Every structure is written in structure tokens, then in C-alpha cells.
Amino acid sequence: MPPSDVTTVFNAEPGAGIITTCTKVDGVTLPHALGLALMLILDRHGIYTPCLTADHAYATLLVASGTGHRLAGAAPVSVHSGPDAWLALPPSNGMRWDTPPTLHAPLPDAEAIRPHLERAVRMAARCPGDLS
């Protein structure tokens, strides 16, 4: 569908959504504040990671396909991976890009994110209620 048609559909159907399977990307979803704290750390280290948010409830980081499972157990995360998994994308209801994807930068392997996620979790432990 051409982009102009997508705009027309969304204007005509405000509750419409875009859903994609996780075959070319993995999604790692975590609590909103923790996800944004992690994004600040990743930005500081020059690790480009697309991120979308939903209603200040959670953040979903996009990582290289097949690598999201490497973050399981490091934090309260939900991993979306494979053809049976899916992600809602902006402009679906309540969804917005914190850091949009680009064609010029590859998605990071989740392993590159793990030490930074562990750091964000340690920070959250020192500030209960602020990053959960």
C-alpha cells in the first residue's frame, strides 16, 4: 500500500493500527521509565536503538532478529521474536516513536545492550518507584 493510502486510511479510521510480525526484528518490552533510562545510557554510549512507547506504560526496543532472548532474565522484559510474535507500530493508538528506525543504521544485537540494561536495573533498585 502506498504511503498516501496509509495516511488516508488512518484519517478515515482513527482507531486503525499497524501490526508487524517479528521476523526481521525482535522487540524487547520493559516498563516505560526503565526503558527510557536505558535509552539514555545507550545514547551516551553511541548504541543506536530504535524505541517505541505506548501511553507511558512501556517502552519497546527493537533489536536484531533472533537476539532478543539474550535479555531475558536481565530485567522485567517481555521478548517478542519469531513469526508468531507481533508488535504494534506507530501511529497505532497510543504508540509513538521515541527513537525511530532508520535505513542507515543496523539494529543492535541484544547482547550489546545487556550490560547497559543491567546498569539501568541497578539504578532502578537504588530509586524504587522511579524506574519501574
Tab-separated table of C-alpha atoms in Angstrom:
chain	number	residue	atom	x	y	z
A	1	MET	CA	0.000	0.000	0.000
A	2	PRO	CA	1.469	3.397	-0.932
A	3	PRO	CA	2.182	5.793	1.978
A	4	SER	CA	-0.504	8.193	0.764
A	5	ASP	CA	-3.105	5.426	1.102
A	6	VAL	CA	-1.944	4.677	4.651
A	7	THR	CA	-2.475	8.324	5.588
A	8	THR	CA	-5.942	8.254	4.039
A	9	VAL	CA	-6.886	5.096	5.953
A	10	PHE	CA	-5.664	6.485	9.277
A	11	ASN	CA	-7.508	9.753	8.732
A	12	ALA	CA	-10.708	7.835	7.963
A	13	GLU	CA	-10.262	5.243	10.758
A	14	PRO	CA	-8.663	6.906	13.836
A	15	GLY	CA	-8.521	3.607	15.746
A	16	ALA	CA	-6.668	1.755	12.984
A	17	GLY	CA	-3.346	0.158	13.808
A	18	ILE	CA	-0.231	-1.206	12.160
A	19	ILE	CA	0.954	-4.610	13.340
A	20	THR	CA	4.065	-6.404	12.147
A	21	THR	CA	5.386	-9.881	12.809
A	22	CYS	CA	8.784	-10.236	14.436
A	23	THR	CA	10.580	-11.979	11.587
A	24	LYS	CA	13.067	-9.205	10.718
A	25	VAL	CA	13.282	-7.638	14.173
A	26	ASP	CA	12.896	-8.633	17.828
A	27	GLY	CA	11.067	-6.411	20.282
A	28	VAL	CA	12.097	-6.164	23.913
A	29	THR	CA	9.387	-4.566	26.044
A	30	LEU	CA	10.025	-3.214	29.524
A	31	PRO	CA	8.447	-0.699	31.913
A	32	HIS	CA	8.405	2.807	30.422
A	33	ALA	CA	10.696	4.593	32.891
A	34	LEU	CA	13.230	1.751	32.878
A	35	GLY	CA	13.177	1.687	29.072
A	36	LEU	CA	13.790	5.431	28.807
A	37	ALA	CA	16.595	5.258	31.387
A	38	LEU	CA	18.152	2.511	29.273
A	39	MET	CA	17.753	4.630	26.129
A	40	LEU	CA	19.663	7.490	27.797
A	41	ILE	CA	22.505	5.121	28.662
A	42	LEU	CA	22.553	3.659	25.143
A	43	ASP	CA	22.570	7.140	23.583
A	44	ARG	CA	25.508	8.113	25.792
A	45	HIS	CA	27.420	5.042	24.549
A	46	GLY	CA	26.541	5.619	20.909
A	47	ILE	CA	24.397	2.485	20.581
A	48	TYR	CA	21.607	3.405	18.185
A	49	THR	CA	18.474	1.511	19.229
A	50	PRO	CA	15.016	2.245	17.837
A	51	CYS	CA	12.440	2.524	20.592
A	52	LEU	CA	8.689	2.955	20.657
A	53	THR	CA	6.493	3.783	23.615
A	54	ALA	CA	2.855	3.275	24.474
A	55	ASP	CA	0.911	5.584	26.770
A	56	HIS	CA	3.833	5.997	29.198
A	57	ALA	CA	3.241	2.397	30.277
A	58	TYR	CA	6.047	0.610	28.480
A	59	ALA	CA	8.902	1.006	26.026
A	60	THR	CA	9.830	-1.477	23.322
A	61	LEU	CA	13.380	-1.546	21.984
A	62	LEU	CA	13.974	-3.017	18.534
A	63	VAL	CA	16.982	-5.327	18.314
A	64	ALA	CA	18.431	-7.651	15.698
A	65	SER	CA	16.199	-10.575	14.793
A	66	GLY	CA	16.802	-13.670	16.885
A	67	THR	CA	18.776	-11.871	19.620
A	68	GLY	CA	16.070	-10.553	21.964
A	69	HIS	CA	16.112	-13.700	24.106
A	70	ARG	CA	19.593	-12.676	25.299
A	71	LEU	CA	17.949	-10.041	27.512
A	72	ALA	CA	15.566	-12.461	29.226
A	73	GLY	CA	16.378	-12.664	32.913
A	74	ALA	CA	18.317	-9.379	32.959
A	75	ALA	CA	15.228	-7.340	33.838
A	76	PRO	CA	11.454	-7.445	33.781
A	77	VAL	CA	11.307	-7.782	29.994
A	78	SER	CA	8.957	-9.377	27.528
A	79	VAL	CA	10.625	-10.601	24.342
A	80	HIS	CA	8.755	-10.626	21.022
A	81	SER	CA	10.536	-12.810	18.499
A	82	GLY	CA	9.695	-15.011	15.527
A	83	PRO	CA	6.797	-15.347	13.081
A	84	ASP	CA	4.192	-15.949	15.809
A	85	ALA	CA	5.129	-12.767	17.691
A	86	TRP	CA	3.989	-9.295	16.690
A	87	LEU	CA	4.432	-5.608	17.525
A	88	ALA	CA	2.043	-2.699	17.145
A	89	LEU	CA	3.761	0.240	15.452
A	90	PRO	CA	3.012	3.965	15.345
A	91	PRO	CA	0.687	5.527	14.514
A	92	SER	CA	-1.389	2.772	16.129
A	93	ASN	CA	-3.493	4.026	19.020
A	94	GLY	CA	-1.234	5.291	21.819
A	95	MET	CA	2.007	4.294	20.079
A	96	ARG	CA	4.773	6.750	19.265
A	97	TRP	CA	8.437	6.593	18.326
A	98	ASP	CA	10.908	7.665	20.989
A	99	THR	CA	13.743	6.833	18.585
A	100	PRO	CA	12.541	5.924	15.084
A	101	PRO	CA	14.305	3.299	12.978
A	102	THR	CA	16.473	4.333	10.059
A	103	LEU	CA	17.738	2.521	6.995
A	104	HIS	CA	21.257	3.819	7.669
A	105	ALA	CA	21.944	2.024	10.951
A	106	PRO	CA	21.627	-1.694	11.660
A	107	LEU	CA	19.681	-2.899	14.671
A	108	PRO	CA	21.925	-3.768	17.610
A	109	ASP	CA	22.413	-7.307	18.827
A	110	ALA	CA	20.688	-7.601	22.203
A	111	GLU	CA	23.968	-8.791	23.721
A	112	ALA	CA	25.407	-5.284	23.184
A	113	ILE	CA	22.524	-3.864	25.218
A	114	ARG	CA	22.625	-6.340	28.109
A	115	PRO	CA	25.308	-4.663	30.292
A	116	HIS	CA	23.546	-1.315	29.906
A	117	LEU	CA	20.186	-2.867	30.817
A	118	GLU	CA	21.781	-4.404	33.903
A	119	ARG	CA	23.106	-0.938	34.826
A	120	ALA	CA	19.649	0.617	34.395
A	121	VAL	CA	18.168	-2.127	36.611
A	122	ARG	CA	20.786	-1.408	39.318
A	123	MET	CA	19.902	2.297	39.105
A	124	ALA	CA	16.206	1.413	39.473
A	125	ALA	CA	16.972	-0.646	42.581
A	126	ARG	CA	18.544	2.438	44.185
A	127	CYS	CA	15.494	4.558	43.264
A	128	PRO	CA	12.484	2.313	43.955
A	129	GLY	CA	9.345	3.502	42.243
A	130	ASP	CA	11.163	5.866	39.904
A	131	LEU	CA	12.211	3.438	37.153
A	132	SER	CA	9.771	0.556	37.400
